[in-house]
Amino acid sequence: MNEPIDYKALINKAVNQWVDKLQNTVYSNTRFDHFARSWARLTGKPLAFNIAILVILSWIITGPLFGFSDTWQLIINTATTIVTFLMVFLIQHTQNRDTDALQVKLDELIRVIEGANDELLDLEEMEEEELSLLRKQYVELARISRQRKAKQKSAQ
């Protein structure tokens, strides 16, 4: 009559559906990207700063009402910790996106400039040792260029 419910199968099905949604990264990345950019833009405005100041002032004003209790202190500590924790991820996401966009623009400029060193197109993917070696080469080129300019100025 009443067949037993196969909870294991139900849980597996729910987990599989959840994993499928997580694997649809284009959809979730697009939604998160839009959310992160919107909130980063919003929280970077003077209005957001003013609201934060008002919250802190309200908290300070309510101190005497609550006798500067541990709970009163815990409220602001918890709230600021949570906000800071979440903002780190939003800021990091928008920074990563901006950096990636900038890299693509720089790569395109390097690609289209005649005589440019195409090895520089993917510097961000190089190992630290390779990057350090290239950096030394460009520091040396800059030093030689400055010496050449100094000689030209003194010759005039």
CSV table of N, CA and C in Angstrom, one decimal, residues 103 106-108 110-111 117-124:
chain,number,residue,atom,x,y,z
A,103,GLN,N,44.1,43.2,-19.4
A,103,GLN,CA,45.0,42.3,-20.1
A,103,GLN,C,44.7,42.1,-21.5
A,106,LEU,N,45.6,45.2,-23.5
A,106,LEU,CA,47.0,45.3,-23.6
A,106,LEU,C,47.5,44.3,-24.7
A,107,ASP,N,47.0,43.1,-24.6
A,107,ASP,CA,47.4,42.0,-25.5
A,107,ASP,C,47.1,42.5,-26.9
A,108,GLU,N,45.9,43.1,-27.1
A,108,GLU,CA,45.5,43.5,-28.5
A,108,GLU,C,46.5,44.6,-28.9
A,110,ILE,N,49.6,45.1,-28.1
A,110,ILE,CA,50.9,44.4,-28.4
A,110,ILE,C,50.8,43.7,-29.7
A,111,ARG,N,49.7,43.0,-29.9
A,111,ARG,CA,49.5,42.2,-31.1
A,111,ARG,C,49.5,43.1,-32.4
A,117,ASN,N,57.2,42.9,-29.2
A,117,ASN,CA,57.6,41.5,-28.7
A,117,ASN,C,56.3,40.7,-28.4
A,118,ASP,N,56.0,39.8,-29.3
A,118,ASP,CA,54.8,39.0,-29.0
A,118,ASP,C,54.9,38.0,-27.8
A,119,GLU,N,56.1,37.8,-27.3
A,119,GLU,CA,56.3,37.0,-26.1
A,119,GLU,C,55.6,37.7,-24.9
A,120,LEU,N,55.3,38.9,-25.0
A,120,LEU,CA,54.7,39.6,-23.9
A,120,LEU,C,53.2,39.5,-23.8
A,121,LEU,N,52.6,38.8,-24.8
A,121,LEU,CA,51.1,38.7,-24.8
A,121,LEU,C,50.5,37.9,-23.6
A,122,ASP,N,51.2,37.0,-23.0
A,122,ASP,CA,50.6,36.2,-21.9
A,122,ASP,C,51.5,36.3,-20.7
A,123,LEU,N,52.0,37.4,-20.4
A,123,LEU,CA,52.9,37.5,-19.2
A,123,LEU,C,52.3,37.0,-17.9
A,124,GLU,N,51.0,37.3,-17.8
A,124,GLU,CA,50.3,36.9,-16.6
A,124,GLU,C,50.2,35.4,-16.4
